[in-house]
Tab-separated table of C-alpha atoms in Angstrom:
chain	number	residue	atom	x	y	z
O	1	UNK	CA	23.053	11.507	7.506
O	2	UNK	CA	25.020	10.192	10.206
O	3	UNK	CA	22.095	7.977	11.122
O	4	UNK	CA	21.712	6.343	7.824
O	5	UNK	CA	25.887	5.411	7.909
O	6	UNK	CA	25.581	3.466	11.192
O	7	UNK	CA	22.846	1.446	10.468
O	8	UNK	CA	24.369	0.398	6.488
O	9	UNK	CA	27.572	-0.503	8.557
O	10	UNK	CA	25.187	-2.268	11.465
O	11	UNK	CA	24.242	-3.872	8.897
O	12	UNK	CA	27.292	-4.656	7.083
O	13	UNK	CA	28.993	-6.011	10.637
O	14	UNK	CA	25.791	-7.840	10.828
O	15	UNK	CA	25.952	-10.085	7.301
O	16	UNK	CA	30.211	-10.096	8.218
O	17	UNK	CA	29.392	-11.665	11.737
O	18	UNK	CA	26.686	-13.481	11.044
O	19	UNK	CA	28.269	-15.240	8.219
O	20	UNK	CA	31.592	-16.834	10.165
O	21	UNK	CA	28.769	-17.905	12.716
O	22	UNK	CA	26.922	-20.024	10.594
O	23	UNK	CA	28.418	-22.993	11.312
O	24	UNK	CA	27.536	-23.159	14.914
O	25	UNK	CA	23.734	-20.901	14.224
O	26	UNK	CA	21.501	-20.594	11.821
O	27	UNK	CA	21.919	-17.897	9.377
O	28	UNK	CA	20.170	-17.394	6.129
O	29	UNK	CA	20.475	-14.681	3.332
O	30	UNK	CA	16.826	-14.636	1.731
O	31	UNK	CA	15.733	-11.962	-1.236
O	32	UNK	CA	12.387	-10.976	-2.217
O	33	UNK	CA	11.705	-8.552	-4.909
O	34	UNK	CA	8.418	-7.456	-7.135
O	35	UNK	CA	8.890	-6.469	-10.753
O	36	UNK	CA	5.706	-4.316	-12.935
O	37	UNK	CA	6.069	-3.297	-16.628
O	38	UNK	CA	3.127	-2.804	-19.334
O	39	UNK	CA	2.846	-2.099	-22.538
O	40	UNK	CA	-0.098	-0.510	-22.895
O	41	UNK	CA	-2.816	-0.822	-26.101
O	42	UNK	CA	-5.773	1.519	-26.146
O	43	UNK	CA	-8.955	2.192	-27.527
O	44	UNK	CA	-10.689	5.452	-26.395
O	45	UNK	CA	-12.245	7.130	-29.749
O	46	UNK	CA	-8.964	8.901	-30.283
O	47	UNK	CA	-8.295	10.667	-27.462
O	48	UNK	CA	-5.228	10.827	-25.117
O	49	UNK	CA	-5.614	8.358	-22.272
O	50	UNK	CA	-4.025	8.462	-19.274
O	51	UNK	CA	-1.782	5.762	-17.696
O	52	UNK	CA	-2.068	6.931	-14.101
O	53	UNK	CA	-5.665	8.011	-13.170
O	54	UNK	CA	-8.454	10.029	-13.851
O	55	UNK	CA	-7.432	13.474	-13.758
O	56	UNK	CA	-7.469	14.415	-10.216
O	57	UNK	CA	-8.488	11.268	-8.779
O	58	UNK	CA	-6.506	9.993	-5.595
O	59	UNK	CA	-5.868	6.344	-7.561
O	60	UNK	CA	-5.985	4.407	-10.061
O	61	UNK	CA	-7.579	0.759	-11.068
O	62	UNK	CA	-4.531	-1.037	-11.054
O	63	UNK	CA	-5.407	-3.724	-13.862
O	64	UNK	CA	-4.377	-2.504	-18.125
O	65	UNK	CA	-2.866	0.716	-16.773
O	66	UNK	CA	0.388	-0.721	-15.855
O	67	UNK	CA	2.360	1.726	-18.191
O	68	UNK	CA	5.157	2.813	-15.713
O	69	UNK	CA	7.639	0.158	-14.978
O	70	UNK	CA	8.454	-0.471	-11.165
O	71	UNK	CA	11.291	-2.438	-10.009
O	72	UNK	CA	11.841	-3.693	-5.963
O	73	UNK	CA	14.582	-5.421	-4.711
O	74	UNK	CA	15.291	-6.676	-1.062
O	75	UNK	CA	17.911	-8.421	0.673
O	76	UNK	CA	17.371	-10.046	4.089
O	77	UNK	CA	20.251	-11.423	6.030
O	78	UNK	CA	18.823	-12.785	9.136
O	79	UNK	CA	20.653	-14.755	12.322
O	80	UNK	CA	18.373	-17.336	14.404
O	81	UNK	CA	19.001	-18.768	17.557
O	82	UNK	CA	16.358	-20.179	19.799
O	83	UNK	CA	16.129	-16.927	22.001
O	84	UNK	CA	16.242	-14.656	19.524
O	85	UNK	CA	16.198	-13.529	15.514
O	86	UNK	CA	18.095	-10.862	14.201
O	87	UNK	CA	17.040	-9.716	10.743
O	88	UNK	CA	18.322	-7.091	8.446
O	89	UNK	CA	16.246	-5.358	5.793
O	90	UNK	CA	18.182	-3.394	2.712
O	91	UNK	CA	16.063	-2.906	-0.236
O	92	UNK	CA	16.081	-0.580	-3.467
O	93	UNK	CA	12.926	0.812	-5.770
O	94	UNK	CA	13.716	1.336	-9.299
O	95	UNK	CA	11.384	3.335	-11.667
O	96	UNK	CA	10.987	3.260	-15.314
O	97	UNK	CA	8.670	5.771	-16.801
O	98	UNK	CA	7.821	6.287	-21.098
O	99	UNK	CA	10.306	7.950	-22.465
O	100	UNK	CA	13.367	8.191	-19.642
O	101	UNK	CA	15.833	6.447	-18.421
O	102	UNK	CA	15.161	3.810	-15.421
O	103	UNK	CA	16.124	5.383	-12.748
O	104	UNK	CA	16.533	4.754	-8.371
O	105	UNK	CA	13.410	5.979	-6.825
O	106	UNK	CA	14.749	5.362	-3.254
O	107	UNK	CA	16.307	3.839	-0.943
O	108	UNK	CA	13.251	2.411	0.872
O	109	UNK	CA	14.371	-0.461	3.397
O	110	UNK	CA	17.392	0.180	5.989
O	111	UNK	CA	16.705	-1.019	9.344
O	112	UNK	CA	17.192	-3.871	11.669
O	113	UNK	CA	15.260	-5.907	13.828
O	114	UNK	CA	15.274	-8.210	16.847
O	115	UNK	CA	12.656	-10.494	17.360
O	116	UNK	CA	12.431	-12.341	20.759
O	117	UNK	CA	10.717	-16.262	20.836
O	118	UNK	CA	9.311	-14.439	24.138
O	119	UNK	CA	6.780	-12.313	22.155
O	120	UNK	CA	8.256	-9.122	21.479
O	121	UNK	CA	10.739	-7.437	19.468
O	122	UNK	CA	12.348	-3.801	18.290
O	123	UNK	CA	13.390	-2.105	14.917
O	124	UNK	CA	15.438	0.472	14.109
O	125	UNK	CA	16.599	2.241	10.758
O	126	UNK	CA	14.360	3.834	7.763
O	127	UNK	CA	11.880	1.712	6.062
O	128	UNK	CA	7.782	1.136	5.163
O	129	UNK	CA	6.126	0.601	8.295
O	130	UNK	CA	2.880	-1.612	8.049
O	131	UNK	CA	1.491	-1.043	4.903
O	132	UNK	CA	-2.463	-1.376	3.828
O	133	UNK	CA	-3.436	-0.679	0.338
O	134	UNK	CA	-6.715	-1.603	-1.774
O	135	UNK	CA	-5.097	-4.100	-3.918
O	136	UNK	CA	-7.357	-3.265	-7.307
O	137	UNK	CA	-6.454	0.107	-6.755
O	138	UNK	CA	-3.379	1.476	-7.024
O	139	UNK	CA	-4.332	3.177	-3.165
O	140	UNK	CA	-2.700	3.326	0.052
O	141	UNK	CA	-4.803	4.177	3.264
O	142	UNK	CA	-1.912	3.888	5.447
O	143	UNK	CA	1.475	4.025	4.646
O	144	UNK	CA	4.364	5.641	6.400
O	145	UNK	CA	7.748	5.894	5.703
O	146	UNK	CA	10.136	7.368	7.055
O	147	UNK	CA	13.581	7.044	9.499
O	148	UNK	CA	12.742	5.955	13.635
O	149	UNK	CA	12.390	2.919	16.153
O	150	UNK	CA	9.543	0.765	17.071
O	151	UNK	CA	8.794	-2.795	18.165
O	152	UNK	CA	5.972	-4.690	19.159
O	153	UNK	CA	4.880	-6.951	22.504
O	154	UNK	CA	2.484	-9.823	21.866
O	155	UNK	CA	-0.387	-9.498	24.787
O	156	UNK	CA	-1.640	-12.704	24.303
O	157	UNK	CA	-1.581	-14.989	21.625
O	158	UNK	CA	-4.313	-12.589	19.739
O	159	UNK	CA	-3.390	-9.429	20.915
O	160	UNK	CA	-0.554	-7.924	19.541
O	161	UNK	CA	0.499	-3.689	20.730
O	162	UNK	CA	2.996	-2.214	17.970
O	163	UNK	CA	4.468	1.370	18.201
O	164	UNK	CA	6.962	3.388	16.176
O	165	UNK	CA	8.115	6.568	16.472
O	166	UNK	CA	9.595	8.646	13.140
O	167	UNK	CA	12.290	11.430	13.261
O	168	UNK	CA	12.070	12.276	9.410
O	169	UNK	CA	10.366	11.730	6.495
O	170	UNK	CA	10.756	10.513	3.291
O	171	UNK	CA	11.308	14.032	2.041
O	172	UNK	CA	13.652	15.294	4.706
O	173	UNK	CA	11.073	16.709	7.109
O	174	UNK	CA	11.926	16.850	10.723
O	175	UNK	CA	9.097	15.397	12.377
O	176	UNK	CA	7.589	13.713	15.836
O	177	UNK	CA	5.164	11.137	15.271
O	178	UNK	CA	4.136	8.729	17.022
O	179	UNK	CA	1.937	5.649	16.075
O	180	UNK	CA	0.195	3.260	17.869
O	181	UNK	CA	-1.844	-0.185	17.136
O	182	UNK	CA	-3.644	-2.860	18.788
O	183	UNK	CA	-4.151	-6.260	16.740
O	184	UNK	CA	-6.976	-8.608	17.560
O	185	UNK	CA	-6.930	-11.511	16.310
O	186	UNK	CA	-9.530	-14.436	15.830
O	187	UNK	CA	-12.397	-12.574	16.831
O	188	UNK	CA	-15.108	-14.958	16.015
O	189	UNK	CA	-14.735	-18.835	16.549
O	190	UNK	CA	-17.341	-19.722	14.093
O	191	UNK	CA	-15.061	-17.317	11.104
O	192	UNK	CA	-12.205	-19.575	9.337
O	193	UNK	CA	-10.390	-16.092	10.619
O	194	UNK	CA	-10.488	-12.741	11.801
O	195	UNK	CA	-8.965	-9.570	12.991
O	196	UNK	CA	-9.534	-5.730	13.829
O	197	UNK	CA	-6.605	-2.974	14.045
O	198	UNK	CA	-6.981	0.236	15.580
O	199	UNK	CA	-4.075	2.746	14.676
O	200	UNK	CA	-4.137	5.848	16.033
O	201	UNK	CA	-0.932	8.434	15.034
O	202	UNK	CA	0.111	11.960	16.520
O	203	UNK	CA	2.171	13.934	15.190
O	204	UNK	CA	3.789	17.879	14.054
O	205	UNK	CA	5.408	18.119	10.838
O	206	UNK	CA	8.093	21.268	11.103
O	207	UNK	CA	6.633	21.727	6.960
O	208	UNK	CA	2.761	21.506	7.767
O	209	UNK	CA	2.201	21.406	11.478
O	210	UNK	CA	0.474	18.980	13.358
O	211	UNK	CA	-0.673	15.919	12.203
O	212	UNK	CA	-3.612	13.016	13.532
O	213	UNK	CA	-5.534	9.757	12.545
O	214	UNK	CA	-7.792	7.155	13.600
O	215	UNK	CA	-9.027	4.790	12.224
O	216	UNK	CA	-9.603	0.655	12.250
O	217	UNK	CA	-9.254	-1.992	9.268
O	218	UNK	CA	-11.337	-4.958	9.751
O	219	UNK	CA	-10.654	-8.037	7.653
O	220	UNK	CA	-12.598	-11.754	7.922
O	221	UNK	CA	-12.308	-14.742	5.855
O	222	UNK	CA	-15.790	-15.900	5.625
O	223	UNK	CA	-14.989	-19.155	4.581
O	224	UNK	CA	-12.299	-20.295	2.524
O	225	UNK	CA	-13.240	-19.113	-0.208
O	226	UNK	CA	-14.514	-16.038	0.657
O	227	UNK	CA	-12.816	-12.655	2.613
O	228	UNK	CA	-13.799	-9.327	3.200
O	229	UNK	CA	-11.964	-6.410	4.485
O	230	UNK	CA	-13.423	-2.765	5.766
O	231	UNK	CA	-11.168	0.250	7.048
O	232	UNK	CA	-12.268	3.893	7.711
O	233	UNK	CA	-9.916	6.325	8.785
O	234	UNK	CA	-10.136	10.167	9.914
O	235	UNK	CA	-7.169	12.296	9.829
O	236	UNK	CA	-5.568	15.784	9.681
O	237	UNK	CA	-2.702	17.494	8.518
O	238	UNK	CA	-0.322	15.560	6.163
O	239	UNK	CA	-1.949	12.470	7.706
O	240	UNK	CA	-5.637	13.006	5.678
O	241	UNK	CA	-3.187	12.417	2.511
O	242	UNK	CA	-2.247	8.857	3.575
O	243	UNK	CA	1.294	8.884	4.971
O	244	UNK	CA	3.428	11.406	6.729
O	245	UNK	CA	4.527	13.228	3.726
O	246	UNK	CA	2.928	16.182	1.858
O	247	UNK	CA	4.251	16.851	-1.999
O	248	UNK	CA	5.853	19.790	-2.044
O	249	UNK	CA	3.925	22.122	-4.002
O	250	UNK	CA	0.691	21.258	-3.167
O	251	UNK	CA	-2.119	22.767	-0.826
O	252	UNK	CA	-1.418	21.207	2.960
O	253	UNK	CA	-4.562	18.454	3.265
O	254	UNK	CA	-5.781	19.679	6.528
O	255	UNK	CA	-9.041	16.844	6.709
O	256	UNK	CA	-9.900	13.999	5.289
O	257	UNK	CA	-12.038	11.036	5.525
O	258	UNK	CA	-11.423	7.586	3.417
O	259	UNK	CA	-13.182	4.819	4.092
O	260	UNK	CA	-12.358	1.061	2.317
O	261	UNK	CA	-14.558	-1.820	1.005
O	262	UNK	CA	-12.882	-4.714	-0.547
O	263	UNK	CA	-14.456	-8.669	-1.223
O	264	UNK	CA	-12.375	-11.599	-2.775
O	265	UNK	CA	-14.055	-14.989	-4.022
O	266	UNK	CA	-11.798	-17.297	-4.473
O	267	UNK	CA	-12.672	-20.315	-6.231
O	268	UNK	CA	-11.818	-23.602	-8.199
O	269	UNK	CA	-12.873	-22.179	-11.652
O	270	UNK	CA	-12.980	-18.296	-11.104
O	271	UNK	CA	-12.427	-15.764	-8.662
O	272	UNK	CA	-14.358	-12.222	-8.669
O	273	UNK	CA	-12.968	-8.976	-6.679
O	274	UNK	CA	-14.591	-6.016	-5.735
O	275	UNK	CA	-13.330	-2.488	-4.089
O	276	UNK	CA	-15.094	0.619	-3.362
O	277	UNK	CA	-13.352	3.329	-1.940
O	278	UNK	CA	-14.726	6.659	-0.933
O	279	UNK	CA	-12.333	9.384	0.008
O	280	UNK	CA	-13.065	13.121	1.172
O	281	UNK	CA	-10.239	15.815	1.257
O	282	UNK	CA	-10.608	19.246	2.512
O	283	UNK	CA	-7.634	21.404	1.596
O	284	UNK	CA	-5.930	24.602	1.379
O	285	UNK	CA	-5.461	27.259	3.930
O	286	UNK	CA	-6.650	30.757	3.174
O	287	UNK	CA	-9.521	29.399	0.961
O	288	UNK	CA	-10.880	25.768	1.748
O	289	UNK	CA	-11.305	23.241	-1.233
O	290	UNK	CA	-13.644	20.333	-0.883
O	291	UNK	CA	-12.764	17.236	-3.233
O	292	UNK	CA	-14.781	13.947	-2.832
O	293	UNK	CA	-13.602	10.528	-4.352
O	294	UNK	CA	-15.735	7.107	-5.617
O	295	UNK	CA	-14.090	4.554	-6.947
O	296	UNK	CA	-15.479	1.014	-7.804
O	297	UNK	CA	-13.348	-1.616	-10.047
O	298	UNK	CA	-14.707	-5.309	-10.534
O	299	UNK	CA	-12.355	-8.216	-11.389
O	300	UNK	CA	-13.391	-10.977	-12.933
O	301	UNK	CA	-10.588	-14.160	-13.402
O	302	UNK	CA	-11.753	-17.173	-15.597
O	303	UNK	CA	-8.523	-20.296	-15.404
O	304	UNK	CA	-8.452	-21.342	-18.638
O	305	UNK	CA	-5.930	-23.725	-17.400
O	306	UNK	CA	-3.622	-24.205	-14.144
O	307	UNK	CA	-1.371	-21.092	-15.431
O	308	UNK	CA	-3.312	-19.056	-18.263
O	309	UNK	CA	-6.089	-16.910	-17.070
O	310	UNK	CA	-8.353	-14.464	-18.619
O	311	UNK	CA	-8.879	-11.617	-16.860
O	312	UNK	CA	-11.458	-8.623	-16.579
O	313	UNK	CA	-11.737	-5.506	-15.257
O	314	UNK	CA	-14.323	-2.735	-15.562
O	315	UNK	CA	-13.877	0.775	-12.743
O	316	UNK	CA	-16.055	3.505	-12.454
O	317	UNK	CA	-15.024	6.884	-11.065
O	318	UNK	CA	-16.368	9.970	-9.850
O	319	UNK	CA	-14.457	12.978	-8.900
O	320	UNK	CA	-16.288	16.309	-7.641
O	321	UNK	CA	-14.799	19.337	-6.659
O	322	UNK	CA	-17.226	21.634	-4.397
O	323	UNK	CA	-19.074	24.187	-6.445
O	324	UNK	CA	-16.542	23.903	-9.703
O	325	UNK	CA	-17.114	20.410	-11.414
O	326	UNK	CA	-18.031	16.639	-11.381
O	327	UNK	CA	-16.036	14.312	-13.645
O	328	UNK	CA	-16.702	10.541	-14.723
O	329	UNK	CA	-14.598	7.716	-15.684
O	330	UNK	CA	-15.521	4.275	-16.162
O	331	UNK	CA	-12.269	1.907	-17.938
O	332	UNK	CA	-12.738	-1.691	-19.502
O	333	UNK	CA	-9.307	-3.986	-19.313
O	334	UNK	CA	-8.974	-7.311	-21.191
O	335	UNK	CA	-6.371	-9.879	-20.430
O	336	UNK	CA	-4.344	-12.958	-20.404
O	337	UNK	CA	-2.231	-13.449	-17.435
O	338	UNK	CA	-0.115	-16.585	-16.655
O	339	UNK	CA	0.752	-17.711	-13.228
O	340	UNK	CA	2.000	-20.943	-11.408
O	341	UNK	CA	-1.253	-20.649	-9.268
O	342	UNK	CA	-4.831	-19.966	-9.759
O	343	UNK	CA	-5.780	-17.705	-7.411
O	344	UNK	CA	-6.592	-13.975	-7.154
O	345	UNK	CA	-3.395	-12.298	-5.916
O	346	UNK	CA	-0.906	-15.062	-6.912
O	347	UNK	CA	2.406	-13.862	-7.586
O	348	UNK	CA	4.356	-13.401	-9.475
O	349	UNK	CA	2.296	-13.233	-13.111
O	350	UNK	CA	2.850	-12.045	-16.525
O	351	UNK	CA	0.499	-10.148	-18.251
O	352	UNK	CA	-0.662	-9.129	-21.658
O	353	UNK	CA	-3.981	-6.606	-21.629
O	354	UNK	CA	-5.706	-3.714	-23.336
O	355	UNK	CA	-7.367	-1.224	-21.994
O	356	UNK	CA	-10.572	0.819	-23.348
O	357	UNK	CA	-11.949	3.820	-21.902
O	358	UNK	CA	-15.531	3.890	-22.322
O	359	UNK	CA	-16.421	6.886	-21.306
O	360	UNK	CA	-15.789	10.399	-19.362
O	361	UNK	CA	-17.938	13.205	-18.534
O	362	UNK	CA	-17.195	16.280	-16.740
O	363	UNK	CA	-19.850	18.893	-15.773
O	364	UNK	CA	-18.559	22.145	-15.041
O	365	UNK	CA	-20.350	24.616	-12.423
O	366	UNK	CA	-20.302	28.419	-12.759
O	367	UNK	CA	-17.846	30.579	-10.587
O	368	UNK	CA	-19.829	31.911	-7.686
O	369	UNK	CA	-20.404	35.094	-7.323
């Protein structure tokens, strides 16, 4: 696409330029990256586990079922001055899955932004816009992608107003959509801290029509030690999936409710997490399926010592599909991890687990008549 070839050369003029300035501004060529890959060592009374999920289930607990291999790679050449930043994002995701060849999963960062000491900035280019994901689970709640512009215009010094708008995405759709947030920040004085989004997207899909959400994420650090974090979100169209697009193949989503609960402790010895997730999908066209979602995983991480840590994990799971059947899944993990840090989403680690599937049940329902 023509678009994609003027921002990689934007961005190529950018590291060029940037680069024979540095000696009178400040320019800086950071990396981040994020690498996952398990070997995985089960115990489930002989029969065939699976690495991703439950079958059916929207997510996974993240912790001893780490059998894919994920690779993420970024580079970020960025040019300061004291009116401005300009920063450019280029990143690849690399997948390895049992029995192939790693391969390139995308493309996923190309875009550049400004950022003005003034409180506001733009972006333009293709990349993950704003995130949110139960960290426990393997779930995103929101999480678009796709090719557009946006920016952002600090209020005050707690209110923040972001907006993007995305031609395509990730799959080639042509699409309009346009989302909108409002940050608050510090919303109680006697909280160490505190903040409430509200994101609210519009949009029509030329694949599955249009497209809408609401929904707010709320997230306080009690103390500091403790934080808590509660989103809901309603949506419809590709939206009540969690991002703008729709697998191909599958029945268009057209409702959906999911709603988030996620506590951290965070202490000296030991740290304990706990998410819940609900999630309600109502799909198909000509006949309407109704699938409902529970998920609960407790973590449990002892420090043995300032790097080794023994880790546990335990998830129950309950699928139900209207009027057909209700399945169970509850999953035990064991492990050692070792970090530089002792704290519950310290990065990076290295880990060595099993996993053991203690039980599943399904109950099936008759056809009706």
């Amino acid at each position: 696409m023509k678009n994609k070839r003027f921002i990689f050369a934007l961005f190529v003029a950018l590291t060029l330029t940037c680069s024979s300035w540095s000696a009178i501004a400040s320019f800086e060529l950071d990396t981040t990256g994020y690498f996952r890959h398990g070997f995985l060592i089960g115990v489930d009374n002989g029969n065939t586990m699976n690495c991703n999920s439950m079958l059916n289930a929207f997510a996974k607990s993240r912790y001893g079922n780490e059998c894919e291999g994920f690779l993420e790679f970024q580079l970020h050449p960025s040019y300061e001055t004291d009116e401005f930043t300009l920063l450019g994002v280029i990143g690849w995701d690399f997948l390895d899955l049992p029995g192939q060849d790693p391969y390139l999963l995308s493309a996923d960062e190309q875009f550049l932004q400004v950022r003005f000491a003034s409180g506001w900035g733009l972006w333009t280019g293709k990349r993950s816009y704003q995130r949110r994901e139960a960290h426990i689970y393997d779930y995103k709640y929101y999480h678009y992608r796709g090719e557009g512009v946006g920016g952002y215009y600090d209020v005050t010094e707690d209110i923040r107003v972001t907006g993007s708008h995305f031609f395509s995405d990730t799959q080639g759709s042509k699409i309009n959509s346009t989302d909108l947030r409002v940050l608050i920040s510090d919303l109680f004085e006697y909280l160490d801290s505190s903040s409430l989004e509200i994101i609210t997207t519009y949009g029509n899909d030329t694949d599955h029509g249009i497209h809408r959400a609401f929904g707010i994420v709320f997230t306080t650090r009690v103390d500091s030690e403790l934080t808590y974090l509660f989103a809901i979100k309603k949506a419809s169209g590709p939206l009540a999936h969690h991002e703008f697009s729709q697998p191909r193949g599958v029945n268009p989503t057209t409702n959906g409710i999911q709603v988030v609960n996620e506590l951290v402790y965070d202490a000296n010895l030991w740290s304990l997490g706990v998410t819940n997730i609900y999630e309600k999908r109502e799909s198909g066209t000509l006949v309407s399926e109704t699938q409902q979602w529970f998920g609960t995983a407790l973590r449990i991480m002892n420090y043995l010592s300032s790097e080794i840590t023994l880790v546990q994990e335990i998830s129950f799971d309950t699928l139900e599909l209207k009027d057909k059947y209700t399945a169970r899944h509850r999953k035990y993990s064991l492990g050692l991890q070792y970090s530089k840090n002792k704290t519950f989403y310290d990065r990076p680690v290295y880990r060595f687990s099993s996993r053991s599937l203690m039980s599943m049940t399904h109950t099936r329902f008759p056809p009706l008549a």
